Each structure stands twice: as structure tokens, then as C-alpha cells.
PDB file of N, CA and C in Angstrom:
ATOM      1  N   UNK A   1      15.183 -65.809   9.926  1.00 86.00           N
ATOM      2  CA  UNK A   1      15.639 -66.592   8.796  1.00 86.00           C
ATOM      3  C   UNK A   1      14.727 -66.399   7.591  1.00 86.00           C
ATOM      4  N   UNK A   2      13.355 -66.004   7.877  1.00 92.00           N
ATOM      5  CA  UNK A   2      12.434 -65.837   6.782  1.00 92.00           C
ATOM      6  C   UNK A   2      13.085 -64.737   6.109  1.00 92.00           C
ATOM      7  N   UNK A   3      13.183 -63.596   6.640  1.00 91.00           N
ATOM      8  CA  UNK A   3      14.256 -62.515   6.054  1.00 91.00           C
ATOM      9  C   UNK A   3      15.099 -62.436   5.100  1.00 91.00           C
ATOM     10  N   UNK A   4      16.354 -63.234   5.493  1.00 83.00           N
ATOM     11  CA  UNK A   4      16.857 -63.866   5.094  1.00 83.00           C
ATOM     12  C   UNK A   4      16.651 -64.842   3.308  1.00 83.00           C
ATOM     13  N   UNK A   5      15.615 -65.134   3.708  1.00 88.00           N
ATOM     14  CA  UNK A   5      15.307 -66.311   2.170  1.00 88.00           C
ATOM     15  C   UNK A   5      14.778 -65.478   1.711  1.00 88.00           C
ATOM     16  N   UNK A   6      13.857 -64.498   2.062  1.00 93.00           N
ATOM     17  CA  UNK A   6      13.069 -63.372   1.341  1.00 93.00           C
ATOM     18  C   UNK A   6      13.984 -62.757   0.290  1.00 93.00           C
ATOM     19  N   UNK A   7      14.834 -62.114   1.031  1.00 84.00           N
ATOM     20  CA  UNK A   7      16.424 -61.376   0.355  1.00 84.00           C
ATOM     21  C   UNK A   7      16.453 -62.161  -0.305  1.00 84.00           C
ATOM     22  N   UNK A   8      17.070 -63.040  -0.466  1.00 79.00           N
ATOM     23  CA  UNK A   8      17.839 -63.794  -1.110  1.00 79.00           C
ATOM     24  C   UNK A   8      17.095 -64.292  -2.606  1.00 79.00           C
ATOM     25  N   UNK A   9      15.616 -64.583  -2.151  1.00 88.00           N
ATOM     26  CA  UNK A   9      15.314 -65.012  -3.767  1.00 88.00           C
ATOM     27  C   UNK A   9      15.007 -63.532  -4.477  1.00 88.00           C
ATOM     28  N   UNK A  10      15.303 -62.594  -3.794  1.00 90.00           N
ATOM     29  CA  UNK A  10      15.173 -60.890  -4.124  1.00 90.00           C
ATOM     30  C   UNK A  10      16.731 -61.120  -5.252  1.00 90.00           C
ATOM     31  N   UNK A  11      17.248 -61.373  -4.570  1.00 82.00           N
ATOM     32  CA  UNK A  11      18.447 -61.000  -4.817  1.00 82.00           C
ATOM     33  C   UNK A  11      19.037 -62.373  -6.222  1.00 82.00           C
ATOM     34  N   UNK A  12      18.356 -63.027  -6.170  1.00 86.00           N
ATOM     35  CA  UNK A  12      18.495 -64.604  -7.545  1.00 86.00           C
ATOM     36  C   UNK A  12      18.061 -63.887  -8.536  1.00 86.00           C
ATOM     37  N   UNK A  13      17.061 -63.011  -8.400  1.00 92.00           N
ATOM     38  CA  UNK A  13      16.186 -62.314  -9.606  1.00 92.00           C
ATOM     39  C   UNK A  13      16.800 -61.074  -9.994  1.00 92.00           C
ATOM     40  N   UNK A  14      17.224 -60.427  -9.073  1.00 92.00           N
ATOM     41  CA  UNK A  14      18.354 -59.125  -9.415  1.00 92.00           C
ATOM     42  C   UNK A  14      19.376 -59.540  -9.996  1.00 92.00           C
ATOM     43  N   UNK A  15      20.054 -60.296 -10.032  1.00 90.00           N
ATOM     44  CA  UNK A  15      21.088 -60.919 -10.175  1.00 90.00           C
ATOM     45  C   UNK A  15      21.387 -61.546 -11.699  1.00 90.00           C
ATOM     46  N   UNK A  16      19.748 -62.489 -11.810  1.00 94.00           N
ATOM     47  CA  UNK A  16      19.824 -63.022 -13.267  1.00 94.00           C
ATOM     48  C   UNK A  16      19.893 -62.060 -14.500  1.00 94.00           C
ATOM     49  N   UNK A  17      18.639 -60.722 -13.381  1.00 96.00           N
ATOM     50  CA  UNK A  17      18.046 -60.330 -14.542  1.00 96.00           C
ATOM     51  C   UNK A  17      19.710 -59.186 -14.992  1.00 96.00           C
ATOM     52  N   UNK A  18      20.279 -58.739 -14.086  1.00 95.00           N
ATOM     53  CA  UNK A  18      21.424 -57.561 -14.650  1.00 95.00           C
ATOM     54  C   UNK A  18      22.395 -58.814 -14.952  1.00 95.00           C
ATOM     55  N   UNK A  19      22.724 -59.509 -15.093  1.00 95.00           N
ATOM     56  CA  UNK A  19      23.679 -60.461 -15.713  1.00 95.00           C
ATOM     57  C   UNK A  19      22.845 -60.998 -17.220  1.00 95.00           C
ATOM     58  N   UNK A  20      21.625 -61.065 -17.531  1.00 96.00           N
ATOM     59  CA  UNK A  20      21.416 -61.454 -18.523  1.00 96.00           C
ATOM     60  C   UNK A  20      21.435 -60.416 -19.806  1.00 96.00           C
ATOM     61  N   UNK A  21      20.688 -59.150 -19.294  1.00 97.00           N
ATOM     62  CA  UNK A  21      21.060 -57.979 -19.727  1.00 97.00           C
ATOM     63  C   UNK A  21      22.316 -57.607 -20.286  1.00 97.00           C
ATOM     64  N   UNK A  22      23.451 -57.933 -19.229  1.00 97.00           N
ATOM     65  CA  UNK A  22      24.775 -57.167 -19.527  1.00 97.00           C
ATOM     66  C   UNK A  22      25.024 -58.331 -20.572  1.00 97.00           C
ATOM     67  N   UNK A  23      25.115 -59.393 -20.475  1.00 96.00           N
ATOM     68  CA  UNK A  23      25.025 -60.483 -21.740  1.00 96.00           C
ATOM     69  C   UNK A  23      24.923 -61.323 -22.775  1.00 96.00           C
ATOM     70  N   UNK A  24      23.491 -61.013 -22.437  1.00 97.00           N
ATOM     71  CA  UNK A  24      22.523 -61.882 -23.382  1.00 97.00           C
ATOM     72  C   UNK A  24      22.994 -63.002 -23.325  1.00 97.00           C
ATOM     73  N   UNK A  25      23.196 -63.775 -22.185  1.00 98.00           N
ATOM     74  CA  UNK A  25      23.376 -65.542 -22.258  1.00 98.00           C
ATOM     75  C   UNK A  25      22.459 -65.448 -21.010  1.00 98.00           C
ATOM     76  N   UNK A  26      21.453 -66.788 -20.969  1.00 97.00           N
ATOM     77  CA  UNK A  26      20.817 -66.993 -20.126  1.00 97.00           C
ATOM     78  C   UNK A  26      22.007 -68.375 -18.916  1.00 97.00           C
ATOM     79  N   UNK A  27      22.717 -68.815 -19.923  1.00 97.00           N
ATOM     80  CA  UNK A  27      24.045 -69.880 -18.864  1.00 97.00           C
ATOM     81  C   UNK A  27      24.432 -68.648 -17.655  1.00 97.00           C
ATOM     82  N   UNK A  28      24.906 -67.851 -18.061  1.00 96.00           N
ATOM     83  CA  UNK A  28      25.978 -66.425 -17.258  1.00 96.00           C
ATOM     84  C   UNK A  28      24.549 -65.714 -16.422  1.00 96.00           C
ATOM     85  N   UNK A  29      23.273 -65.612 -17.159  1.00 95.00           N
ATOM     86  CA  UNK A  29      22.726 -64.836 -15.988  1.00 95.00           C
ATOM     87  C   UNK A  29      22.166 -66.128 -14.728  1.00 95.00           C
ATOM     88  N   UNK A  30      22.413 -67.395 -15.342  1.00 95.00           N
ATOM     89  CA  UNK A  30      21.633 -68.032 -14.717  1.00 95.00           C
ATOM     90  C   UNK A  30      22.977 -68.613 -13.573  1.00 95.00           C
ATOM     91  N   UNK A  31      24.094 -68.656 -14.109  1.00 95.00           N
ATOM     92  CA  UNK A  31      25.457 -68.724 -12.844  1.00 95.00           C
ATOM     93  C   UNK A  31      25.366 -67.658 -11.854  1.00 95.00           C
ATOM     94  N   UNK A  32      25.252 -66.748 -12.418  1.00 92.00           N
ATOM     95  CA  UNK A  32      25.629 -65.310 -11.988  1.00 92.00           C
ATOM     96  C   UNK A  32      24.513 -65.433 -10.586  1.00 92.00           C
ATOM     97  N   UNK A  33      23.234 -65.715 -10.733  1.00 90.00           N
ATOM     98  CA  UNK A  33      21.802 -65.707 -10.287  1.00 90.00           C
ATOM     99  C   UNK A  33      22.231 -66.780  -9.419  1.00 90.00           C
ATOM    100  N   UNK A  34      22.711 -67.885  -9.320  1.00 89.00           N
ATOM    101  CA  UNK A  34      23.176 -68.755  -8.051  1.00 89.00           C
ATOM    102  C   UNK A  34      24.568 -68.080  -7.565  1.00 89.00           C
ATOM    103  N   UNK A  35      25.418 -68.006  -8.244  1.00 91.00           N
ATOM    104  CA  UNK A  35      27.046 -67.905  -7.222  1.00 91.00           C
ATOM    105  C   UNK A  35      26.608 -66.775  -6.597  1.00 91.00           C
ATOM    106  N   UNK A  36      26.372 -65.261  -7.171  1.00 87.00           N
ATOM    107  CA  UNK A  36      26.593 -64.390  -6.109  1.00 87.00           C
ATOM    108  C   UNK A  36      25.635 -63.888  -5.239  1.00 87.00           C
ATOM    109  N   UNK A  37      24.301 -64.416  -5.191  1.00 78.00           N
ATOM    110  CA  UNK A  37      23.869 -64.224  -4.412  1.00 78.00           C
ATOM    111  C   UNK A  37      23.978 -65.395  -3.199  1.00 78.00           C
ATOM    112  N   UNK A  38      24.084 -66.594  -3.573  1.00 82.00           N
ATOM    113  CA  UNK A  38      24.725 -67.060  -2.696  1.00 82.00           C
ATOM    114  C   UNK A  38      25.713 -66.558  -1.704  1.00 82.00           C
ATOM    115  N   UNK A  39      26.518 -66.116  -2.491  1.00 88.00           N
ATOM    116  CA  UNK A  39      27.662 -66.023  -1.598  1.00 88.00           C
ATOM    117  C   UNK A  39      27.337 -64.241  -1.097  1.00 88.00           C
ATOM    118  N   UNK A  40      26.574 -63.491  -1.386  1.00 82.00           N
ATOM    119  CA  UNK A  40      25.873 -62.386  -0.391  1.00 82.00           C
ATOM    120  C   UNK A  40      24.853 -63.149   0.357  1.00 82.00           C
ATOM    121  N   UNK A  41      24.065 -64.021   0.817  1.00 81.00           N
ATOM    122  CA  UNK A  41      23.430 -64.425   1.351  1.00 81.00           C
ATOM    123  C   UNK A  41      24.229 -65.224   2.986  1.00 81.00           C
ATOM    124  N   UNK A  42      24.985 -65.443   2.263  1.00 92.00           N
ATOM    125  CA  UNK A  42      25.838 -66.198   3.706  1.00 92.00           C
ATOM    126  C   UNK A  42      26.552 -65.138   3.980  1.00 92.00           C
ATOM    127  N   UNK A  43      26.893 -63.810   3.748  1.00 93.00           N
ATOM    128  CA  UNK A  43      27.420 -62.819   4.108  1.00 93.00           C
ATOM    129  C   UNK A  43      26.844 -61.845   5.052  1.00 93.00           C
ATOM    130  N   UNK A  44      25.402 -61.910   4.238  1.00 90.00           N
ATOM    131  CA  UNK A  44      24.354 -61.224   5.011  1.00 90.00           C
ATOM    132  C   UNK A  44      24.305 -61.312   6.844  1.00 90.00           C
ATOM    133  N   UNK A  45      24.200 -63.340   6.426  1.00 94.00           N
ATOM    134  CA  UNK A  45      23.813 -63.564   7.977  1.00 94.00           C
ATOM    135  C   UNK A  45      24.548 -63.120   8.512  1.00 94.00           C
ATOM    136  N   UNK A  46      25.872 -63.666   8.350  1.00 96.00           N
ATOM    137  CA  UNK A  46      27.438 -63.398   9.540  1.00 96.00           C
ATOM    138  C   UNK A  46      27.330 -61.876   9.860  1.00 96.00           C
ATOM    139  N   UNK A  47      27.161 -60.768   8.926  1.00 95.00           N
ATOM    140  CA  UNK A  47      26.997 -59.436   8.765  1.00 95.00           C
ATOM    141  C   UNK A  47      25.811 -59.151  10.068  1.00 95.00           C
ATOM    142  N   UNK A  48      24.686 -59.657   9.572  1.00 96.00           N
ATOM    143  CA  UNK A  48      23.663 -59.514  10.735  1.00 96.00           C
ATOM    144  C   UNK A  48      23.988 -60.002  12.300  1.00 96.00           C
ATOM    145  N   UNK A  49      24.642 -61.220  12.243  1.00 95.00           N
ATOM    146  CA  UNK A  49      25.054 -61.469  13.687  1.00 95.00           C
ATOM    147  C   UNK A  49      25.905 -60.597  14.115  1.00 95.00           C
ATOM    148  N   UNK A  50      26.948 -60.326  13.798  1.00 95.00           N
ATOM    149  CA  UNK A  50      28.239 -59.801  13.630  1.00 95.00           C
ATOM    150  C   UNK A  50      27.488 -58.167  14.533  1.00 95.00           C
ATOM    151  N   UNK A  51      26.467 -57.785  13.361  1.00 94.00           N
ATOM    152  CA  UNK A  51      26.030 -56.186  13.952  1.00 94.00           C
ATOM    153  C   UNK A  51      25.183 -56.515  15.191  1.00 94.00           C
ATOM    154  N   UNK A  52      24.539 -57.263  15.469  1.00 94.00           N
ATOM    155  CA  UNK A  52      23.845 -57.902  16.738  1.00 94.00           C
ATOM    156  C   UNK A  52      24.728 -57.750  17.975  1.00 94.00           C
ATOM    157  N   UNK A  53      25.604 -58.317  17.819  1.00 93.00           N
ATOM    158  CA  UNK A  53      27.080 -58.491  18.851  1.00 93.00           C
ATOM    159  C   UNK A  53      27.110 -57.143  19.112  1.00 93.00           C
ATOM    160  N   UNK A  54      27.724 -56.589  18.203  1.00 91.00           N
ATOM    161  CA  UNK A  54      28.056 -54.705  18.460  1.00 91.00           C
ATOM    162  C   UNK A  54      26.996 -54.185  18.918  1.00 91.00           C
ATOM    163  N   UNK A  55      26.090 -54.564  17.972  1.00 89.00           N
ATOM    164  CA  UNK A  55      24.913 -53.079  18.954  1.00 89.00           C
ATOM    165  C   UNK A  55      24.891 -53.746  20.626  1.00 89.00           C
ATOM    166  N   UNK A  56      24.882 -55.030  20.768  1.00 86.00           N
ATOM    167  CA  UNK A  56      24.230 -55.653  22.175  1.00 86.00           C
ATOM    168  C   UNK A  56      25.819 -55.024  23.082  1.00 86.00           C
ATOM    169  N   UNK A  57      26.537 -55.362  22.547  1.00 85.00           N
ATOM    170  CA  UNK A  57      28.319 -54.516  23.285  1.00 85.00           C
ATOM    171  C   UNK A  57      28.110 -53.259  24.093  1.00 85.00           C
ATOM    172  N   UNK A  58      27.523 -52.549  22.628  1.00 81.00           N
ATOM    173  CA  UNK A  58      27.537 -50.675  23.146  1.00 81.00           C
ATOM    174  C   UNK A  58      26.470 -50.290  23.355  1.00 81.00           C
ATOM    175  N   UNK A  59      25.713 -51.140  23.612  1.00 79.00           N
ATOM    176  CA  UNK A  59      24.242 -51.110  24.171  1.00 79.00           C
ATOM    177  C   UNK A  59      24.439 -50.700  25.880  1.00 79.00           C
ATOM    178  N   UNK A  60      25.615 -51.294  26.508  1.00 67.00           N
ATOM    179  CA  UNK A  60      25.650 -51.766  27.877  1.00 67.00           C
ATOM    180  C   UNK A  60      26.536 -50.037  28.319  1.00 67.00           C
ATOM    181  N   UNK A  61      27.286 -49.808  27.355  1.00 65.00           N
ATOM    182  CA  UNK A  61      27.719 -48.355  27.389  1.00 65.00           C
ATOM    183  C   UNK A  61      27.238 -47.147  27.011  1.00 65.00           C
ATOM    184  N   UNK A  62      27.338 -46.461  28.363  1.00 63.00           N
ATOM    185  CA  UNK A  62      25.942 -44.902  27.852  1.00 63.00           C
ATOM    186  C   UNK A  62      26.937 -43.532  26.945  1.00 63.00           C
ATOM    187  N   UNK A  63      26.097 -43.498  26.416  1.00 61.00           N
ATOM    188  CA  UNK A  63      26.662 -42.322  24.727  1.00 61.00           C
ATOM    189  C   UNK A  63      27.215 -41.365  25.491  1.00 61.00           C
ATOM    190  N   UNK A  64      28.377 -40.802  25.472  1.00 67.00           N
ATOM    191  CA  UNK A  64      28.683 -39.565  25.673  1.00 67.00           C
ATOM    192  C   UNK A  64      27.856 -38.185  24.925  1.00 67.00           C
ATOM    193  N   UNK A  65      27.728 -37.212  25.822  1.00 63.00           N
ATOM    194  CA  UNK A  65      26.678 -36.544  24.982  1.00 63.00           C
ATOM    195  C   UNK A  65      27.462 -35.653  24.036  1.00 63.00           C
ATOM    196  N   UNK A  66      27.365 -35.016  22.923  1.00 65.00           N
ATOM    197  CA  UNK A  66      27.852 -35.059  22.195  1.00 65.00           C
ATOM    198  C   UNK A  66      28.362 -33.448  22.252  1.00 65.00           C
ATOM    199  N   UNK A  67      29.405 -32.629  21.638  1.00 66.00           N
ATOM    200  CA  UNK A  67      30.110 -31.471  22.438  1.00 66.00           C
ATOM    201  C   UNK A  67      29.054 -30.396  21.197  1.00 66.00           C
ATOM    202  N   UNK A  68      28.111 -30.711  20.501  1.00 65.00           N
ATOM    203  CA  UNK A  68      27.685 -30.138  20.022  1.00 65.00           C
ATOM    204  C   UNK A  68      25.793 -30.058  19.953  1.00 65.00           C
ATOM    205  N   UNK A  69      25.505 -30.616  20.956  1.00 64.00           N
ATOM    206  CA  UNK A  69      24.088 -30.862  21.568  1.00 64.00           C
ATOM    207  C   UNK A  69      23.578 -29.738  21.545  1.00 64.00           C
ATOM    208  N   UNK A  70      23.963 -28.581  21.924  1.00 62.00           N
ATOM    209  CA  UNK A  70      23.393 -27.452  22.230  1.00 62.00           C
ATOM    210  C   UNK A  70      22.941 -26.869  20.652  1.00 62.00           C
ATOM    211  N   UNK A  71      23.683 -27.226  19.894  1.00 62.00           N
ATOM    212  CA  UNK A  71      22.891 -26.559  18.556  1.00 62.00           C
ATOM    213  C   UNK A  71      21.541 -27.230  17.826  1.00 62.00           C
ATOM    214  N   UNK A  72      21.484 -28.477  18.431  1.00 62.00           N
ATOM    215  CA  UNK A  72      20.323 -29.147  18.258  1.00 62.00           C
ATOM    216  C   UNK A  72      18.838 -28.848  18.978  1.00 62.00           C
ATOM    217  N   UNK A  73      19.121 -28.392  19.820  1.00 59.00           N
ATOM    218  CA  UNK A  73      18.272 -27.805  21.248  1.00 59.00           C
ATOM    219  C   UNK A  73      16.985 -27.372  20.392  1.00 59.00           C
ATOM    220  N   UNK A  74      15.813 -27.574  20.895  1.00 56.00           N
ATOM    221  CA  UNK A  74      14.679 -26.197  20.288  1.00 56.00           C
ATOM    222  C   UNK A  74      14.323 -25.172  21.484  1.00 56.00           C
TER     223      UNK A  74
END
């Protein structure tokens, strides 16, 4: 979860600063700087669980080896 908040105030400051830029209103970079990272932040997590699930799924299933292995070989 530290992760998580890390990103995220990463992402308040990315956010203000290219919305204030494209603007010049500090109201719009300063909306911009809460709504969408917000709403990538709660995306993130579900995203992170979501890939957790899958990898732990095909984790339990062994890789077919691949029909082109042999060119990798040393």
C-alpha cells in the first residue's frame, strides 16, 4: 500500500503540473491533480490484484517450451 500512495502523490504532481501548463489555470491543474489521479490510483490497485490472480493461475501451469528454443541455445 506504501507503493501505492508513493505513485499516487507521483502522479498529483504530474498531473497538476501538465494540466497547468496546457492551461495556465491553477483551478483545472489543481482538479485535474485530484480527479485523475484519483481515479488511476484505484485502478492501479484492482490492476495489481487483478495481475496477482493471473500470474498466481499460470504459475500452477508449466510453459510449454517454445517451438523456437533452439535458436536461442548458446
Amino acid at each position: 500500500m506504501i507503493k501505492t500512495a508513493s505513485f499516487a502523490m507521483l502522479h498529483f504532481s504530474v498531473a497538476f503540473t501538465v494540466a497547468y501548463l496546457l492551461t495556465g489555470s491553477m483551478l483545472v491543474g489543481g482538479l485535474m491533480a485530484l480527479v485523475e489521479p484519483a481515479c488511476n490510483t484505484v485502478v492501479f490497485y484492482f490492476h495489481e490484484r487483478a495481475w496477482q490472480r493471473h500470474q498466481h493461475a499460470h504459475a500452477a501451469i508449466p510453459a510449454e517450451p517454445d517451438e523456437h528454443e533452439w535458436a536461442y541455445a548458446a
